[in-house]
């Protein structure tokens, strides 16, 4: 697989339509089907918040990526994270049905507009975990290689991934923070215009299996959905982070939630990053 040169026309089109990115076909997904919504350009009205969360301080989540993904039915939207100067980490279900190159926007806060802090890339170099399954929502992990290196600045920086010494940690009870532009509620018909975040404690997989019997395996990670606070459609692929020895570290990738809705109190489910460090290292060459 070879890198694809940044496609200026595609990036320009996406930037031109950033003011008018709206969701269509918001069907409730089965619990074994990850959250991914289809965008319809350019008609509709943007909403302004993640479920139970709050607006982020501009560029506080400097590792956050926005992904515009061409699929058969239009353009879909997901999140991702910067893990090195040439690699974006996201969910497999975001990129397993592409019909063209992914447009990646870094340094964004308000995706309605083209901000001075934003940098755009286009790539069709995708690596999906070989054991990814839509039927079981297992191994929901993928990597996107950028065609050129990111130039880091105050608004665009990588997130740290767990080191080898942390691979056995389950992070239960740790306060974790997820960020994204996902849908604001089950009644909403739009993703958020601005980046939002939510902090909730990690729960054990034993507790999570009560909500999703027969679904949760060791490579999943769950966070409390108490109070109806959760990720929602459009947040998929985004990073869940916690402080490890004082350093912000990504421990999860947004994967799926309850078929009953985002705000019903069920725990959102993530791909557990510690389960995939070896695979990520093997593809990217990043040492942990």
Short mmCIF file of C-alpha atoms in Angstrom, two decimals:
data_model
loop_
_atom_site.label_atom_id
_atom_site.label_comp_id
_atom_site.label_asym_id
_atom_site.label_seq_id
_atom_site.Cartn_x
_atom_site.Cartn_y
_atom_site.Cartn_z
CA UNK A 1 0.00 0.00 0.00
CA UNK A 2 1.41 3.41 -0.97
CA UNK A 3 0.79 6.86 0.44
CA UNK A 4 -1.60 9.09 -1.42
CA UNK A 5 -0.58 12.69 -1.99
CA UNK A 6 -2.78 15.21 -0.17
CA UNK A 7 -5.83 15.74 -2.37
CA UNK A 8 -6.33 19.50 -2.44
CA UNK A 9 -9.73 19.40 -4.12
CA UNK A 10 -11.18 17.02 -1.53
CA UNK A 11 -9.81 19.03 1.38
CA UNK A 12 -11.11 22.25 -0.15
CA UNK A 13 -14.56 20.73 -0.59
CA UNK A 14 -14.66 19.51 3.00
CA UNK A 15 -13.50 22.87 4.31
CA UNK A 16 -16.11 24.65 2.21
CA UNK A 17 -18.81 22.42 3.70
CA UNK A 18 -17.62 22.52 7.33
CA UNK A 19 -20.24 25.15 8.13
CA UNK A 20 -22.97 22.78 6.98
CA UNK A 21 -22.18 19.25 8.18
CA UNK A 22 -25.38 17.53 9.24
CA UNK A 23 -26.51 14.05 10.19
CA UNK A 24 -28.92 11.85 8.28
CA UNK A 25 -30.26 8.32 8.88
CA UNK A 26 -29.96 8.41 12.67
CA UNK A 27 -31.17 4.86 13.20
CA UNK A 28 -30.70 3.30 16.64
CA UNK A 29 -27.89 0.80 16.31
CA UNK A 30 -27.78 -2.74 17.65
CA UNK A 31 -25.49 -3.12 20.65
CA UNK A 32 -23.07 -5.17 18.57
CA UNK A 33 -22.92 -2.42 15.96
CA UNK A 34 -20.55 0.48 16.75
CA UNK A 35 -21.72 4.11 16.65
CA UNK A 36 -21.21 5.77 13.28
CA UNK A 37 -23.55 8.26 11.68
CA UNK A 38 -23.96 9.26 8.06
CA UNK A 39 -23.59 12.92 7.21
CA UNK A 40 -25.57 14.63 4.51
CA UNK A 41 -23.94 17.70 2.99
CA UNK A 42 -24.85 20.50 3.12
CA UNK A 43 -28.41 20.97 4.55
CA UNK A 44 -29.59 21.05 8.16
CA UNK A 45 -28.86 22.64 11.53
CA UNK A 46 -25.92 21.93 13.82
CA UNK A 47 -26.49 21.30 17.53
CA UNK A 48 -23.98 22.28 20.21
CA UNK A 49 -23.21 19.63 22.86
CA UNK A 50 -22.11 16.07 23.70
CA UNK A 51 -24.52 14.04 25.89
CA UNK A 52 -24.05 15.22 29.47
CA UNK A 53 -20.74 16.91 28.71
CA UNK A 54 -19.50 20.44 28.29
CA UNK A 55 -17.68 22.51 25.71
CA UNK A 56 -13.91 22.08 25.76
CA UNK A 57 -11.50 24.94 26.18
CA UNK A 58 -10.27 25.72 22.68
CA UNK A 59 -7.46 23.32 21.69
CA UNK A 60 -7.23 21.85 25.19
CA UNK A 61 -7.51 18.42 23.53
CA UNK A 62 -4.64 19.03 21.15
CA UNK A 63 -4.45 15.35 20.18
CA UNK A 64 -8.04 15.23 18.86
CA UNK A 65 -8.64 14.51 15.18
CA UNK A 66 -11.82 14.94 13.13
CA UNK A 67 -12.33 12.42 10.33
CA UNK A 68 -14.53 12.90 7.27
CA UNK A 69 -15.06 9.49 5.67
CA UNK A 70 -16.53 8.85 2.22
CA UNK A 71 -18.84 5.82 2.19
CA UNK A 72 -21.46 4.54 -0.26
CA UNK A 73 -24.25 6.57 1.34
CA UNK A 74 -22.41 9.89 1.68
CA UNK A 75 -19.86 11.25 4.13
CA UNK A 76 -19.58 9.79 7.63
CA UNK A 77 -17.90 11.42 10.61
CA UNK A 78 -15.70 10.00 13.36
CA UNK A 79 -13.05 11.07 15.81
CA UNK A 80 -9.46 9.94 16.17
CA UNK A 81 -6.26 10.77 18.00
CA UNK A 82 -2.76 11.83 17.04
CA UNK A 83 -0.27 9.23 18.26
CA UNK A 84 2.78 10.34 16.24
CA UNK A 85 3.73 12.73 13.47
CA UNK A 86 2.34 10.39 10.81
CA UNK A 87 -0.28 8.22 12.52
CA UNK A 88 -3.89 8.66 13.62
CA UNK A 89 -5.56 6.07 15.88
CA UNK A 90 -9.30 5.46 15.41
CA UNK A 91 -11.97 2.75 15.38
CA UNK A 92 -12.10 0.06 12.70
CA UNK A 93 -15.83 0.56 12.14
CA UNK A 94 -15.11 4.14 11.07
CA UNK A 95 -12.92 3.11 8.15
CA UNK A 96 -13.96 -0.38 7.03
CA UNK A 97 -16.46 0.79 4.40
CA UNK A 98 -14.59 3.61 2.71
CA UNK A 99 -14.98 4.40 -0.98
CA UNK A 100 -12.29 7.09 -1.08
CA UNK A 101 -9.61 8.91 0.87
CA UNK A 102 -10.17 10.07 4.45
CA UNK A 103 -9.95 13.78 5.19
CA UNK A 104 -8.34 14.42 8.57
CA UNK A 105 -8.69 17.79 10.32
CA UNK A 106 -6.34 18.54 13.23
CA UNK A 107 -6.33 21.53 15.59
CA UNK A 108 -10.09 22.05 15.28
CA UNK A 109 -12.55 23.33 17.85
CA UNK A 110 -15.53 24.57 15.85
CA UNK A 111 -15.96 22.33 12.82
CA UNK A 112 -18.57 24.66 11.33
CA UNK A 113 -15.79 27.00 10.29
CA UNK A 114 -12.27 26.89 8.93
CA UNK A 115 -10.15 28.03 11.87
CA UNK A 116 -6.56 29.33 11.66
CA UNK A 117 -5.49 26.50 13.98
CA UNK A 118 -6.76 23.76 11.66
CA UNK A 119 -4.51 21.61 9.49
CA UNK A 120 -5.92 19.26 6.84
CA UNK A 121 -4.62 15.98 5.48
CA UNK A 122 -5.98 13.38 3.07
CA UNK A 123 -5.05 9.71 3.21
CA UNK A 124 -6.13 6.35 1.88
CA UNK A 125 -3.46 4.41 3.79
CA UNK A 126 -5.59 2.53 6.31
CA UNK A 127 -4.65 -0.38 8.56
CA UNK A 128 -7.59 -2.22 10.15
CA UNK A 129 -6.99 -4.76 12.89
CA UNK A 130 -7.03 -8.17 11.19
CA UNK A 131 -9.45 -9.60 13.77
CA UNK A 132 -11.96 -6.74 13.57
CA UNK A 133 -15.55 -8.01 13.52
CA UNK A 134 -18.70 -5.94 13.03
CA UNK A 135 -20.76 -8.89 14.25
CA UNK A 136 -19.10 -8.97 17.69
CA UNK A 137 -17.69 -5.41 17.89
CA UNK A 138 -14.35 -6.93 18.84
CA UNK A 139 -10.93 -5.50 17.89
CA UNK A 140 -12.47 -2.18 16.84
CA UNK A 141 -9.12 -0.53 16.14
CA UNK A 142 -7.55 1.05 13.07
CA UNK A 143 -4.66 3.28 12.06
CA UNK A 144 -4.46 5.99 9.40
CA UNK A 145 -1.08 6.98 7.99
CA UNK A 146 -0.71 10.59 6.96
CA UNK A 147 1.03 11.47 3.67
CA UNK A 148 3.37 13.91 5.40
CA UNK A 149 4.56 14.57 8.93
CA UNK A 150 2.55 16.74 11.28
CA UNK A 151 4.31 19.91 12.36
CA UNK A 152 3.48 20.10 16.05
CA UNK A 153 2.47 23.39 17.63
CA UNK A 154 0.53 24.60 20.68
CA UNK A 155 -2.75 23.40 19.11
CA UNK A 156 -1.62 20.07 17.67
CA UNK A 157 0.27 17.52 19.78
CA UNK A 158 0.24 13.72 20.16
CA UNK A 159 -1.30 11.82 23.03
CA UNK A 160 0.75 9.27 24.94
CA UNK A 161 -0.22 5.61 24.74
CA UNK A 162 0.29 3.19 27.64
CA UNK A 163 3.79 1.88 28.14
CA UNK A 164 4.77 -1.77 28.44
CA UNK A 165 4.72 -1.52 32.25
CA UNK A 166 1.06 -0.47 32.18
CA UNK A 167 -0.31 -3.26 29.98
CA UNK A 168 -1.75 -5.23 32.92
CA UNK A 169 -3.60 -2.28 34.44
CA UNK A 170 -7.39 -2.35 34.09
CA UNK A 171 -7.76 1.31 35.16
CA UNK A 172 -10.90 0.49 37.20
CA UNK A 173 -12.16 3.54 39.14
CA UNK A 174 -9.77 5.87 37.32
CA UNK A 175 -11.37 9.12 36.23
CA UNK A 176 -11.31 9.12 32.44
CA UNK A 177 -12.14 11.84 29.90
CA UNK A 178 -13.54 11.41 26.40
CA UNK A 179 -13.77 14.15 23.80
CA UNK A 180 -15.59 14.48 20.51
CA UNK A 181 -18.12 16.22 18.30
CA UNK A 182 -20.74 13.51 18.71
CA UNK A 183 -24.50 13.79 18.86
CA UNK A 184 -25.82 15.74 21.85
CA UNK A 185 -28.74 13.54 22.84
CA UNK A 186 -30.94 10.77 21.53
CA UNK A 187 -33.38 13.42 20.28
CA UNK A 188 -30.70 15.37 18.45
CA UNK A 189 -30.34 15.13 14.68
CA UNK A 190 -26.90 16.71 14.50
CA UNK A 191 -23.35 16.38 15.69
CA UNK A 192 -21.89 19.17 17.83
CA UNK A 193 -20.39 22.18 16.13
CA UNK A 194 -17.78 22.53 18.87
CA UNK A 195 -15.58 19.96 20.59
CA UNK A 196 -16.99 18.75 23.89
CA UNK A 197 -15.80 16.44 26.64
CA UNK A 198 -17.06 14.29 29.49
CA UNK A 199 -15.35 12.74 32.50
CA UNK A 200 -16.61 9.56 34.18
CA UNK A 201 -14.97 6.71 36.14
CA UNK A 202 -13.83 3.51 34.47
CA UNK A 203 -15.81 0.46 35.62
CA UNK A 204 -14.73 -3.16 35.66
CA UNK A 205 -15.59 -5.46 32.77
CA UNK A 206 -17.44 -7.65 35.28
CA UNK A 207 -19.88 -4.83 35.94
CA UNK A 208 -20.04 -3.92 32.25
CA UNK A 209 -21.04 -7.48 31.31
CA UNK A 210 -24.27 -7.00 33.27
CA UNK A 211 -25.28 -4.34 30.74
CA UNK A 212 -23.95 -6.26 27.71
CA UNK A 213 -24.19 -10.00 28.47
CA UNK A 214 -22.17 -12.14 26.11
CA UNK A 215 -20.56 -9.13 24.42
CA UNK A 216 -17.79 -7.70 26.60
CA UNK A 217 -14.36 -9.34 26.41
CA UNK A 218 -11.01 -8.46 27.99
CA UNK A 219 -10.05 -6.11 25.13
CA UNK A 220 -13.07 -3.91 25.85
CA UNK A 221 -13.07 -1.12 28.43
CA UNK A 222 -16.19 0.46 29.89
CA UNK A 223 -16.96 3.74 31.60
CA UNK A 224 -19.88 4.57 33.87
CA UNK A 225 -22.97 5.94 32.14
CA UNK A 226 -24.49 7.17 35.40
CA UNK A 227 -26.65 10.23 35.03
CA UNK A 228 -27.23 9.59 31.33
CA UNK A 229 -23.73 10.84 30.51
CA UNK A 230 -22.18 9.06 27.55
CA UNK A 231 -20.62 9.20 24.14
CA UNK A 232 -23.00 9.10 21.20
CA UNK A 233 -23.08 8.76 17.42
CA UNK A 234 -20.31 10.84 15.88
CA UNK A 235 -17.92 10.30 18.82
CA UNK A 236 -16.76 6.93 17.48
CA UNK A 237 -13.02 6.47 17.09
CA UNK A 238 -12.27 9.25 19.55
CA UNK A 239 -9.87 9.04 22.50
CA UNK A 240 -10.57 8.19 26.13
CA UNK A 241 -7.74 9.40 28.34
CA UNK A 242 -6.71 9.28 31.96
CA UNK A 243 -3.76 10.48 34.00
CA UNK A 244 -1.04 7.85 34.36
CA UNK A 245 1.81 9.00 36.59
CA UNK A 246 0.66 12.55 35.92
CA UNK A 247 0.72 12.15 32.13
CA UNK A 248 -2.42 12.24 29.96
CA UNK A 249 -2.57 8.76 28.43
CA UNK A 250 -5.06 7.26 25.98
CA UNK A 251 -6.61 4.09 27.35
CA UNK A 252 -9.68 3.71 25.12
CA UNK A 253 -11.10 4.23 21.61
CA UNK A 254 -14.85 4.99 21.38
CA UNK A 255 -16.55 1.87 19.99
CA UNK A 256 -20.26 1.37 20.80
CA UNK A 257 -23.12 1.95 23.21
CA UNK A 258 -26.55 0.63 24.13
CA UNK A 259 -29.21 0.13 21.45
CA UNK A 260 -31.62 1.74 23.91
CA UNK A 261 -29.96 5.12 23.44
CA UNK A 262 -27.00 7.23 24.46
CA UNK A 263 -28.61 8.86 27.49
CA UNK A 264 -30.24 5.86 29.18
CA UNK A 265 -27.41 5.30 31.67
CA UNK A 266 -25.78 2.25 30.10
CA UNK A 267 -21.96 2.29 30.06
CA UNK A 268 -20.31 3.31 26.80
CA UNK A 269 -17.83 0.73 25.51
CA UNK A 270 -14.31 1.36 24.23
CA UNK A 271 -11.54 -0.67 22.67
CA UNK A 272 -8.94 -1.13 25.40
CA UNK A 273 -5.70 0.40 24.08
CA UNK A 274 -3.43 -1.75 26.26
CA UNK A 275 -4.70 -4.80 24.34
CA UNK A 276 -3.41 -3.36 21.07
CA UNK A 277 -0.06 -1.78 21.91
CA UNK A 278 1.89 -4.57 20.22
CA UNK A 279 -0.22 -4.38 17.05
CA UNK A 280 0.05 -0.58 16.95
CA UNK A 281 3.80 -0.76 17.44
CA UNK A 282 4.17 -3.39 14.72
CA UNK A 283 2.35 -1.23 12.15
CA UNK A 284 3.72 2.19 13.08
CA UNK A 285 7.17 1.41 14.44
CA UNK A 286 6.34 3.48 17.55
CA UNK A 287 8.12 2.21 20.65
CA UNK A 288 6.28 2.03 23.96
#
